[in-house]
mmCIF file of C-alpha atoms in Angstrom:
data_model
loop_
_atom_site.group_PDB
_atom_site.id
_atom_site.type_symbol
_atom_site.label_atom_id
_atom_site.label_comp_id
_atom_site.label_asym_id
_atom_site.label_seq_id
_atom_site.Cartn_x
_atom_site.Cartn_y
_atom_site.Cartn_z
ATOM 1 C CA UNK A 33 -40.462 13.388 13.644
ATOM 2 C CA UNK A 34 -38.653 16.381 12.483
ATOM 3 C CA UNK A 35 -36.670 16.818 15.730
ATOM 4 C CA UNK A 36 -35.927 13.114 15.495
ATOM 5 C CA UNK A 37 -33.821 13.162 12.643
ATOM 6 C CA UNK A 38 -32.314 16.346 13.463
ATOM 7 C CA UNK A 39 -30.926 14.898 16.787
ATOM 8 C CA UNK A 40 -30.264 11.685 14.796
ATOM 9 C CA UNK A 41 -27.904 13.765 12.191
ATOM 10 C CA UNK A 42 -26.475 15.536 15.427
ATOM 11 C CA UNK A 43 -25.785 12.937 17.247
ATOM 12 C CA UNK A 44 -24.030 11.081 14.074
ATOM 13 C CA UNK A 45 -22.605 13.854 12.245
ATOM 14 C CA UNK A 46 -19.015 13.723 14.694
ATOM 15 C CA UNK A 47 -18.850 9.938 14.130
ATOM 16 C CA UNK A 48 -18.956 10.860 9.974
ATOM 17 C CA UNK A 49 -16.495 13.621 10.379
ATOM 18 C CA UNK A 50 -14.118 11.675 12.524
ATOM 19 C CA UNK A 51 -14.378 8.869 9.879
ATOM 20 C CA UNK A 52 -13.708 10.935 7.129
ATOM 21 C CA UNK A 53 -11.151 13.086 8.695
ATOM 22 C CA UNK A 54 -8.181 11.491 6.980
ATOM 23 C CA UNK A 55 -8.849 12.174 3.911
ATOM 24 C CA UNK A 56 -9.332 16.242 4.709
ATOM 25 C CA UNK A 57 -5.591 17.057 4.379
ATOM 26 C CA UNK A 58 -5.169 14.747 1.382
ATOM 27 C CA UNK A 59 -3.737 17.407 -1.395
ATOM 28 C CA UNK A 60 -7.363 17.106 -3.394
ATOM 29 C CA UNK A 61 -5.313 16.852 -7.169
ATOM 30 C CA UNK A 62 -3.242 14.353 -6.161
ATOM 31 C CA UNK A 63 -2.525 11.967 -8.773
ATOM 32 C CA UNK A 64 -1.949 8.856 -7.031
ATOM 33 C CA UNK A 65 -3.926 7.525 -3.801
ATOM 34 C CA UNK A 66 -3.220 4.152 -2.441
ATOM 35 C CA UNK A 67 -5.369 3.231 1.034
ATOM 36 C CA UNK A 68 -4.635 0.277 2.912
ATOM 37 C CA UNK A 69 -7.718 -1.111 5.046
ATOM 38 C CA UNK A 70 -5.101 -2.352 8.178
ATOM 39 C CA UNK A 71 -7.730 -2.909 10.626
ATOM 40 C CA UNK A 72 -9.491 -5.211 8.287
ATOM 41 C CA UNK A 73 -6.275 -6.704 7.148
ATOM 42 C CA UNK A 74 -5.230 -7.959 10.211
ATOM 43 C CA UNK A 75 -9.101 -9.131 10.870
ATOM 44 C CA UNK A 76 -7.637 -11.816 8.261
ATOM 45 C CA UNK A 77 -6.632 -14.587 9.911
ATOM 46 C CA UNK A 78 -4.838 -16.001 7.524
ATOM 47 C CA UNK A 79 -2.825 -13.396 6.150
ATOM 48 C CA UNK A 80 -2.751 -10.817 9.599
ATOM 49 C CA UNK A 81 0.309 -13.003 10.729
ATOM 50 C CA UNK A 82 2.633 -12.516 7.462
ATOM 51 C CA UNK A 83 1.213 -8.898 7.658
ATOM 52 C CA UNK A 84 2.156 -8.594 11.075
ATOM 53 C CA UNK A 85 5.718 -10.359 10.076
ATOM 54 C CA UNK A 86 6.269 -8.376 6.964
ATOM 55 C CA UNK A 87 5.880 -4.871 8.917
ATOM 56 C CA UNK A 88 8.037 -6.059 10.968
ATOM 57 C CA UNK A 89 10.717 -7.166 9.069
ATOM 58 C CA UNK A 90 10.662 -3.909 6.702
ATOM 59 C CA UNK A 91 11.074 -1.678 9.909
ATOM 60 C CA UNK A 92 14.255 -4.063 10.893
ATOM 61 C CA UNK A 93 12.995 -5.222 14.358
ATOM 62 C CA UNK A 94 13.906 -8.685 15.489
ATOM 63 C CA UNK A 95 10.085 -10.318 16.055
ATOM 64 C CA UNK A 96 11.501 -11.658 18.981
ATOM 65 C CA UNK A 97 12.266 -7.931 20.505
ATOM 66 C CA UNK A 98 10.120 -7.307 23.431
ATOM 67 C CA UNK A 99 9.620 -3.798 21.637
ATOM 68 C CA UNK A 100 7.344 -5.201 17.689
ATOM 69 C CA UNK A 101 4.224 -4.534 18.310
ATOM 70 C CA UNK A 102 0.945 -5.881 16.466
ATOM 71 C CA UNK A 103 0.473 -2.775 14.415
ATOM 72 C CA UNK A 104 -2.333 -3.380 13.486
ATOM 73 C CA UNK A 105 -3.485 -2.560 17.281
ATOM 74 C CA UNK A 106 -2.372 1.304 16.809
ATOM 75 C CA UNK A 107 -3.219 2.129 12.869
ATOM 76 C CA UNK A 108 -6.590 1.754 11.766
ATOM 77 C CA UNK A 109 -5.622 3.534 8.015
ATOM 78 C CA UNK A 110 -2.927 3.935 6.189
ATOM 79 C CA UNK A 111 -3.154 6.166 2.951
ATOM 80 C CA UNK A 112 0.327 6.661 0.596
ATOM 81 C CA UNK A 113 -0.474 10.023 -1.754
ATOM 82 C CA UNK A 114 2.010 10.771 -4.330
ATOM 83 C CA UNK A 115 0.496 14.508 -5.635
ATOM 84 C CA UNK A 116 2.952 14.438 -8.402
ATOM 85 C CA UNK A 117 4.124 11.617 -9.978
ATOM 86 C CA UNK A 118 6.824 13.480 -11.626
ATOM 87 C CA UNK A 119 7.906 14.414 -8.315
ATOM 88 C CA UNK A 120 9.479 11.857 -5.853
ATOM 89 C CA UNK A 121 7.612 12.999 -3.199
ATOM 90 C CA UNK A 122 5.157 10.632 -1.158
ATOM 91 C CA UNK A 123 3.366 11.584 2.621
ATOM 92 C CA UNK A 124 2.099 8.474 4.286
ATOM 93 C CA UNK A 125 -1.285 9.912 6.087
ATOM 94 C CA UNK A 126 -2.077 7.819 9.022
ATOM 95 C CA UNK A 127 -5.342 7.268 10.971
ATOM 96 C CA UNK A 128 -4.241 6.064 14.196
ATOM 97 C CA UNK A 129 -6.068 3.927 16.978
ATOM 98 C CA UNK A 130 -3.594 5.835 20.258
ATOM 99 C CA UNK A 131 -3.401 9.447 21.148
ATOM 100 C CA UNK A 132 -0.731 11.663 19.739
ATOM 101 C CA UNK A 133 1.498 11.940 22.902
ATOM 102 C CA UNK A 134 1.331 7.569 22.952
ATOM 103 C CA UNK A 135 2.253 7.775 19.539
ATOM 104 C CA UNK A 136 5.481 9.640 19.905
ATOM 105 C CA UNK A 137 6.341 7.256 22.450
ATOM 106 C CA UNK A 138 5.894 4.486 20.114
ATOM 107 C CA UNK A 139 8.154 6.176 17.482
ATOM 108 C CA UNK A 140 10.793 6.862 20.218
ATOM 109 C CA UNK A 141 10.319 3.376 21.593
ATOM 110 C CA UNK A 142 10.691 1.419 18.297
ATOM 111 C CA UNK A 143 13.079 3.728 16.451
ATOM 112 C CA UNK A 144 15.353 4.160 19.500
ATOM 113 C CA UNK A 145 15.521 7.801 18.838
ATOM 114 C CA UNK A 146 14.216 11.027 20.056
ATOM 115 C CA UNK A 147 11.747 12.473 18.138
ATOM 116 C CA UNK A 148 13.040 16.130 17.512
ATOM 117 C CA UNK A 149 10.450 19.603 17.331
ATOM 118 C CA UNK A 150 10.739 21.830 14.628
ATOM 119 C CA UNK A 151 10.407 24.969 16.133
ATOM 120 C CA UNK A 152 8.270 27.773 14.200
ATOM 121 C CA UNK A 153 5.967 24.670 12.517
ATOM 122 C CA UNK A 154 2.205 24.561 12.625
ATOM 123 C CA UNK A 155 1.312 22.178 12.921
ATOM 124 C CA UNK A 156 3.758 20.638 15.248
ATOM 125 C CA UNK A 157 6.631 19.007 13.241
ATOM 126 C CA UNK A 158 8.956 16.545 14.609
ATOM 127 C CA UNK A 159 11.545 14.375 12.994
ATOM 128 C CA UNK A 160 13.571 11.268 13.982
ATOM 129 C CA UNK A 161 16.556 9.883 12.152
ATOM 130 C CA UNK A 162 16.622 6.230 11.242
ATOM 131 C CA UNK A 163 19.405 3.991 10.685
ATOM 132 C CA UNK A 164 20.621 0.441 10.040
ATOM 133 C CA UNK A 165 16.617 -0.801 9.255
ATOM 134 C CA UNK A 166 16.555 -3.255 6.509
ATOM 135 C CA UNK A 167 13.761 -3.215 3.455
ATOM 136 C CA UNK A 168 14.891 -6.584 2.684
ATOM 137 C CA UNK A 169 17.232 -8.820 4.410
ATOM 138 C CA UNK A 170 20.870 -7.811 3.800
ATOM 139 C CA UNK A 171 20.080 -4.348 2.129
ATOM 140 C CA UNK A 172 20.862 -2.012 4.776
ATOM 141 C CA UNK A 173 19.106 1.498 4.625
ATOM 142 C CA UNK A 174 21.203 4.230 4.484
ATOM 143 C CA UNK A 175 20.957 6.838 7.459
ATOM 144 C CA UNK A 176 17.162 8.738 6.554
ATOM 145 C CA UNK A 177 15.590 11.568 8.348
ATOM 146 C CA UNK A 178 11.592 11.318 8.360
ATOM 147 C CA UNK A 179 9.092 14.087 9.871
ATOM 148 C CA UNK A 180 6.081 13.612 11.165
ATOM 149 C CA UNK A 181 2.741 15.992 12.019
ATOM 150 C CA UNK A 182 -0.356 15.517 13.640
ATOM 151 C CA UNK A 183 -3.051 17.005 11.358
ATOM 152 C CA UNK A 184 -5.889 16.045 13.768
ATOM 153 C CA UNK A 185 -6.140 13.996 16.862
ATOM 154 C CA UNK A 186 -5.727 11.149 15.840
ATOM 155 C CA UNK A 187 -4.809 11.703 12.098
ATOM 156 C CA UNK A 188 -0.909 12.382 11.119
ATOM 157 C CA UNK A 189 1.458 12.634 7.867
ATOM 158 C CA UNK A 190 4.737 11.102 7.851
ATOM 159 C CA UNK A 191 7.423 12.008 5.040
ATOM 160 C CA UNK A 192 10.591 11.551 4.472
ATOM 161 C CA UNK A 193 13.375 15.156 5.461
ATOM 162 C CA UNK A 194 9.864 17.060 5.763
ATOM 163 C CA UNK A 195 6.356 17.926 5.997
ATOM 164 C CA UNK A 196 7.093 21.496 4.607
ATOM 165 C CA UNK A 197 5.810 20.414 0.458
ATOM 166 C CA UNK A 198 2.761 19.529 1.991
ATOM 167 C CA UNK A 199 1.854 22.924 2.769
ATOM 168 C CA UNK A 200 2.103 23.822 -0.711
ATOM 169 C CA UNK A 201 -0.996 22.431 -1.857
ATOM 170 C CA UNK A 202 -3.910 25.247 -1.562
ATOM 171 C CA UNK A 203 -6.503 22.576 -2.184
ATOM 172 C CA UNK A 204 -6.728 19.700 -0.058
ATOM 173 C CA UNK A 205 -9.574 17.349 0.717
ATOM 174 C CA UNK A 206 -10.521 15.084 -2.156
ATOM 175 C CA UNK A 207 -13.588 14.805 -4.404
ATOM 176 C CA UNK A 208 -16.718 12.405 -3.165
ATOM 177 C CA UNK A 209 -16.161 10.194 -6.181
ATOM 178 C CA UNK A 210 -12.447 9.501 -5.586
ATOM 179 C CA UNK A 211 -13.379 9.344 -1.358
ATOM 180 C CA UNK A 212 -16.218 6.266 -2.950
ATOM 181 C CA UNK A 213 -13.097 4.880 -4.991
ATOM 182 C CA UNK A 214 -11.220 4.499 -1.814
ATOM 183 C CA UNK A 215 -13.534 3.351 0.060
ATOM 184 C CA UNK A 216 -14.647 0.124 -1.924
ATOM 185 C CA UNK A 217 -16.515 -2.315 0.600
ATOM 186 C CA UNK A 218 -14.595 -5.073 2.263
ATOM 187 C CA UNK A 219 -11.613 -4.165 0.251
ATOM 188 C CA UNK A 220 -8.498 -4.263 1.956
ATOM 189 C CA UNK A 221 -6.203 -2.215 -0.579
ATOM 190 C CA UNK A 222 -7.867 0.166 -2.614
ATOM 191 C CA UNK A 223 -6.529 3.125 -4.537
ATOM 192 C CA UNK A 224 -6.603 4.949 -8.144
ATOM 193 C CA UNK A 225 -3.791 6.745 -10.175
ATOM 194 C CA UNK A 226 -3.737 9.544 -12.794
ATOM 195 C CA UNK A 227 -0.937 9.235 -15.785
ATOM 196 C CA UNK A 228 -0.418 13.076 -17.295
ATOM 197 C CA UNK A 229 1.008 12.793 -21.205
ATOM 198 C CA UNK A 230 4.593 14.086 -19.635
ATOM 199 C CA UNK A 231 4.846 11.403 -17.163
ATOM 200 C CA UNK A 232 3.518 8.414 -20.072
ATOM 201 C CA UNK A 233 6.299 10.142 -22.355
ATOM 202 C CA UNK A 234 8.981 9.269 -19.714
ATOM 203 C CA UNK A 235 7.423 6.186 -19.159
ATOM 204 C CA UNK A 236 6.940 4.361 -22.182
ATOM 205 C CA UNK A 237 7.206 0.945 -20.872
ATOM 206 C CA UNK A 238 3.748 1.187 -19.100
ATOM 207 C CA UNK A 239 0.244 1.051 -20.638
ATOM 208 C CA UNK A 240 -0.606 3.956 -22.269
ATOM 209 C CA UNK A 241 -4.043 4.955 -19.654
ATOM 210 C CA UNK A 242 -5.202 8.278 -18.741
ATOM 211 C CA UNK A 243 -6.429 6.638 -15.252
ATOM 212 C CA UNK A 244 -6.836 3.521 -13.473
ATOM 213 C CA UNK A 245 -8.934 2.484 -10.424
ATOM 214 C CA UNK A 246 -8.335 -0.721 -8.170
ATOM 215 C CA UNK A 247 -8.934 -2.563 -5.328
ATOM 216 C CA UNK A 248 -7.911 -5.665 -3.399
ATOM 217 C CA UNK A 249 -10.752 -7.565 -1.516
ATOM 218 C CA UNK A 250 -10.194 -10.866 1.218
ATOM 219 C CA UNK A 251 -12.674 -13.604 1.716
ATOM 220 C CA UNK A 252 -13.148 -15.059 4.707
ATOM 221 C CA UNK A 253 -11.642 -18.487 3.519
ATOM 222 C CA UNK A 254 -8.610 -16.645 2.761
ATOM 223 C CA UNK A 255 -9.600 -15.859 -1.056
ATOM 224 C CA UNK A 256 -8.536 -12.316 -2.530
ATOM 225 C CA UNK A 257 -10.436 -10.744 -5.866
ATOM 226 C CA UNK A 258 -8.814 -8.010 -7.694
ATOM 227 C CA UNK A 259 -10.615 -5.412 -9.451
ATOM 228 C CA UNK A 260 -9.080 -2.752 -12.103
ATOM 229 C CA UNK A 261 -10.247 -0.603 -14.893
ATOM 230 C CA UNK A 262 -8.439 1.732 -17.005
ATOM 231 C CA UNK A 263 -9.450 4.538 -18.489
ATOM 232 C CA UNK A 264 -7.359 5.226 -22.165
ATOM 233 C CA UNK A 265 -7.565 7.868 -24.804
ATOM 234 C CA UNK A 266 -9.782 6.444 -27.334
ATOM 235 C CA UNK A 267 -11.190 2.969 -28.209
ATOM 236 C CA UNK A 268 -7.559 1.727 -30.140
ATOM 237 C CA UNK A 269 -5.690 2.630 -27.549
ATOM 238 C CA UNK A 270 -8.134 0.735 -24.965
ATOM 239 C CA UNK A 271 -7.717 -2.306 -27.215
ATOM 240 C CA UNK A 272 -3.859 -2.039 -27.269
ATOM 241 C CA UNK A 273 -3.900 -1.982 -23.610
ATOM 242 C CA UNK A 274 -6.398 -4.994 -23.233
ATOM 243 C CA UNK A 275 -3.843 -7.072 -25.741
ATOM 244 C CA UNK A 276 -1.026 -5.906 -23.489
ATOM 245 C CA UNK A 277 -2.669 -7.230 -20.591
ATOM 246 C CA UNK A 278 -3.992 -10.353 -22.006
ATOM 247 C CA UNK A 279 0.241 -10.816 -23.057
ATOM 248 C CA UNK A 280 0.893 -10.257 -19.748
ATOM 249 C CA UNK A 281 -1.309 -12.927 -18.631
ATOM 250 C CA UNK A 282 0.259 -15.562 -20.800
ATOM 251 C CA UNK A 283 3.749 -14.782 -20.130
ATOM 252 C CA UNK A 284 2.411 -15.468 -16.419
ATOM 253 C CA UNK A 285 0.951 -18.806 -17.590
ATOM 254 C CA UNK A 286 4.334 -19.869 -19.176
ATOM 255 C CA UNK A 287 6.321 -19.427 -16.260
ATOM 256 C CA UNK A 288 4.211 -21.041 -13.791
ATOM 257 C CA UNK A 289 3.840 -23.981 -16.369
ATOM 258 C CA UNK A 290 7.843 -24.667 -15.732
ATOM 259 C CA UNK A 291 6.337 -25.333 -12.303
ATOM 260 C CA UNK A 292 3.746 -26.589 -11.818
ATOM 261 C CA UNK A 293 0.825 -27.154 -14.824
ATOM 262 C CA UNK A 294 -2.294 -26.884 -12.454
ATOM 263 C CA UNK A 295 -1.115 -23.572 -10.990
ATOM 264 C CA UNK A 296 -1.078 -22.364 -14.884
ATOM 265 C CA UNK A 297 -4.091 -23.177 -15.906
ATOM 266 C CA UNK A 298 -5.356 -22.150 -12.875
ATOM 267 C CA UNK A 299 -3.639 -18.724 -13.148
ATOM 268 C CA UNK A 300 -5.464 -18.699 -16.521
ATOM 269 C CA UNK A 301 -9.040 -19.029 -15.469
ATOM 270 C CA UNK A 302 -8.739 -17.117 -12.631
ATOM 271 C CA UNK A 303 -8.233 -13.424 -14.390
ATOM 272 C CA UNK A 304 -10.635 -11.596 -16.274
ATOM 273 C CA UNK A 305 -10.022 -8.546 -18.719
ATOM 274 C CA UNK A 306 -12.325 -7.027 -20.846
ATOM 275 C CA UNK A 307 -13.084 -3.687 -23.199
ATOM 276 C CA UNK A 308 -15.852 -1.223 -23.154
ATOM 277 C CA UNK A 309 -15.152 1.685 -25.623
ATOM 278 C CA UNK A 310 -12.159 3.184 -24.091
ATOM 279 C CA UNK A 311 -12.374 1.781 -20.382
ATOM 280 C CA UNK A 312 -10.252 -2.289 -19.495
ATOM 281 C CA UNK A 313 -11.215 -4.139 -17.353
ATOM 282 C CA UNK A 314 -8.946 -6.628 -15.186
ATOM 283 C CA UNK A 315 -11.229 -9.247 -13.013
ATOM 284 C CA UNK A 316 -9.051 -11.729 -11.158
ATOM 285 C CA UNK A 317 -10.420 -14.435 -8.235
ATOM 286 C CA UNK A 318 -7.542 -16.802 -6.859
ATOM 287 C CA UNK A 319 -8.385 -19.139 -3.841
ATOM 288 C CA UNK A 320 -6.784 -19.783 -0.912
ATOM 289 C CA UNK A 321 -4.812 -23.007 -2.209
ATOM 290 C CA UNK A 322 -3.673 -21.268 -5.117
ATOM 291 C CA UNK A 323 -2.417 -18.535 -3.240
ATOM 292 C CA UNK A 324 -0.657 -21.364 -0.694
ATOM 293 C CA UNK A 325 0.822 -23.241 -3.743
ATOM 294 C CA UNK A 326 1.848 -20.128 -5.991
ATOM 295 C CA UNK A 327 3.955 -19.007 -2.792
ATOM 296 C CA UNK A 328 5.303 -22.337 -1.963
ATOM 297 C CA UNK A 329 6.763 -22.850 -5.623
ATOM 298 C CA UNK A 330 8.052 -19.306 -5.685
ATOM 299 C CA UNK A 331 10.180 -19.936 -2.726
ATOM 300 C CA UNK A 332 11.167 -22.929 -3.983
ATOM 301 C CA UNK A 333 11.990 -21.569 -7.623
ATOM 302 C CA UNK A 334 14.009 -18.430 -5.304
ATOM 303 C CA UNK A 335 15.737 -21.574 -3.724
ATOM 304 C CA UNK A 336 16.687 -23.004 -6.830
ATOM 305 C CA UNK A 337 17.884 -20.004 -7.990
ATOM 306 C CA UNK A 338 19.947 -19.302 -5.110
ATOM 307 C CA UNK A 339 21.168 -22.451 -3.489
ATOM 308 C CA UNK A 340 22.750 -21.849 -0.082
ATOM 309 C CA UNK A 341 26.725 -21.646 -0.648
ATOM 310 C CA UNK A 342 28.127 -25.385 0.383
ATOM 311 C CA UNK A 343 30.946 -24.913 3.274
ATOM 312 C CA UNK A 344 34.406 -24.699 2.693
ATOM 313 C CA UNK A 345 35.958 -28.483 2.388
ATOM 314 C CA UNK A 346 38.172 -29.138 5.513
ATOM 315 C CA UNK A 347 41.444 -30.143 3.853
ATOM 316 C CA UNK A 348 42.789 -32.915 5.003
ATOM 317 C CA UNK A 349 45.939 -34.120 7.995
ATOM 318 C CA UNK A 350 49.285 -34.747 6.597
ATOM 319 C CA UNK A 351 50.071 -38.161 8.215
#
């Protein structure tokens, strides 16, 4: 029996490690950690296609370009850390679904650069240039050098100039608690952040937490639930926050009632928030058809806002 679960743990213990290797060269104090789930995302039907157009569109490639691909076939993971959020520094850690050498390609194919080597880098760094992408439509990007290493085989870090702050961090490989935060069941976003006093002082338009923990989950019918909880300094501060939430919530309610009443009340029921001692707690459950109706009326509200310019009158023959 023994020998049993020895060769079970053996023959399991690469699977786990290969699982878990993403989060290995994650800088282990980082104070903000945001995971998206894109192999379950795009098991969505009914969102993978506006997640499929979305990508797209952010990267600037025409969807009908021979070239977009369904990324969701080549990333399985896709984890933003920010180690200091005084710092405007983020590395985009990547688990991907291709080999390293297809994965250049890829770059090289959809960027329609060449992917440069840093020589004197381990591990291997290479950066491309990017220009002319749009974020949104009619914003274009300024030219933007990113870098990109391969921390594992199929595990790499992308940031923008280069990879070199990364190697600053002594400690990397985050704490079993945080890797259970991440790694909520059937969530498809999931992440936490850590406010320091300094950053809160700078800040003083946001909630005054020490920590917050959240995740985004999909139903198969196409309904999402949102979870949150907040951490503060004491119980008066926790209650502040929970009032600044609940204001939140009504200013929502207001605006969709210039819409459309049903959505509002709607909006209403659906979200949750609560107190215990010093932790809030944000519960939210909206359905498919509100999610269908709350985007319909925003693009019609965007419309409304910004009506398409009529053409230019012809003026008229002189008889």
């Amino acid at each position: 029996m023994r020998m049993l679960l020895i060769a079970a743990i053996t023959a399991f213990l690469p699977l786990f490690l290969c699982a878990n290797e993403i989060y290995r060269f994650i800088p282990s104090n980082s104070q903000q950690v945001l995971q998206i789930n894109l192999k379950d995302l795009a098991g969505m039907e009914s969102i993978r296609q506006d997640l499929v157009s979305n990508i797209n569109r952010q990267t600037g490639l025409d969807p009908k370009n021979e070239k977009v691909q369904d990324f969701s076939n080549l990333i399985d993971k896709v984890v933003a850390v920010t180690p200091d959020l005084m710092v405007d520094e983020t590395f985009i850690f990547v688990k991907f679904k291709i080999t390293e050498a297809e994965c250049c390609r890829k770059i090289e194919e959809l960027t329609g650069t060449k992917l440069v080597t840093v020589p004197g880098i381990k591990p291997v760094e290479r950066r491309f240039t990017v220009e002319g992408n749009h974020i949104f439509p009619g914003v274009a990007l300024k030219k933007r050098t990113f870098a990109v290493r391969f921390m594992g085989p199929n595990v790499a870090v992308f940031a923008k100039d280069s990879c070199f702050k990364l190697g600053l961090f002594s400690s990397i490989g985050i704490s079993e608690k945080k890797l259970k935060e991440l790694n909520v069941p059937k969530a498809l976003v999931s992440g936490f952040v850590e406010f320091t006093p300094d950053f809160l002082a700078d800040n003083p338009y946001l909630p005054q937490i020490q920590r917050a923990v959240y995740s985004l989950s999909g139903g198969k019918d196409g309904s999402v639930r949102i979870q949150a909880s907040a951490v503060c300094a004491d119980e008066k501060m926790a209650n502040q926050t929970l009032i600044q939430i609940q204001q939140y919530v009504m200013v929502g309610g207001l605006m969709l009632n210039q819409v459309d009443q049903e959505l509002m009340q709607e909006w209403i029921t659906s979200i949750r928030a609560g107190r215990d001692k010093n932790t809030v707690s944000v519960n939210a459950f909206f359905t498919k058809s509100f999610i269908t109706r709350l985007t319909a009326a925003s693009e019609k509200a965007a419309a409304e806002l910004n009506p398409p310019s009529s053409p230019a009158a012809k003026p008229e023959k002189k008889r």
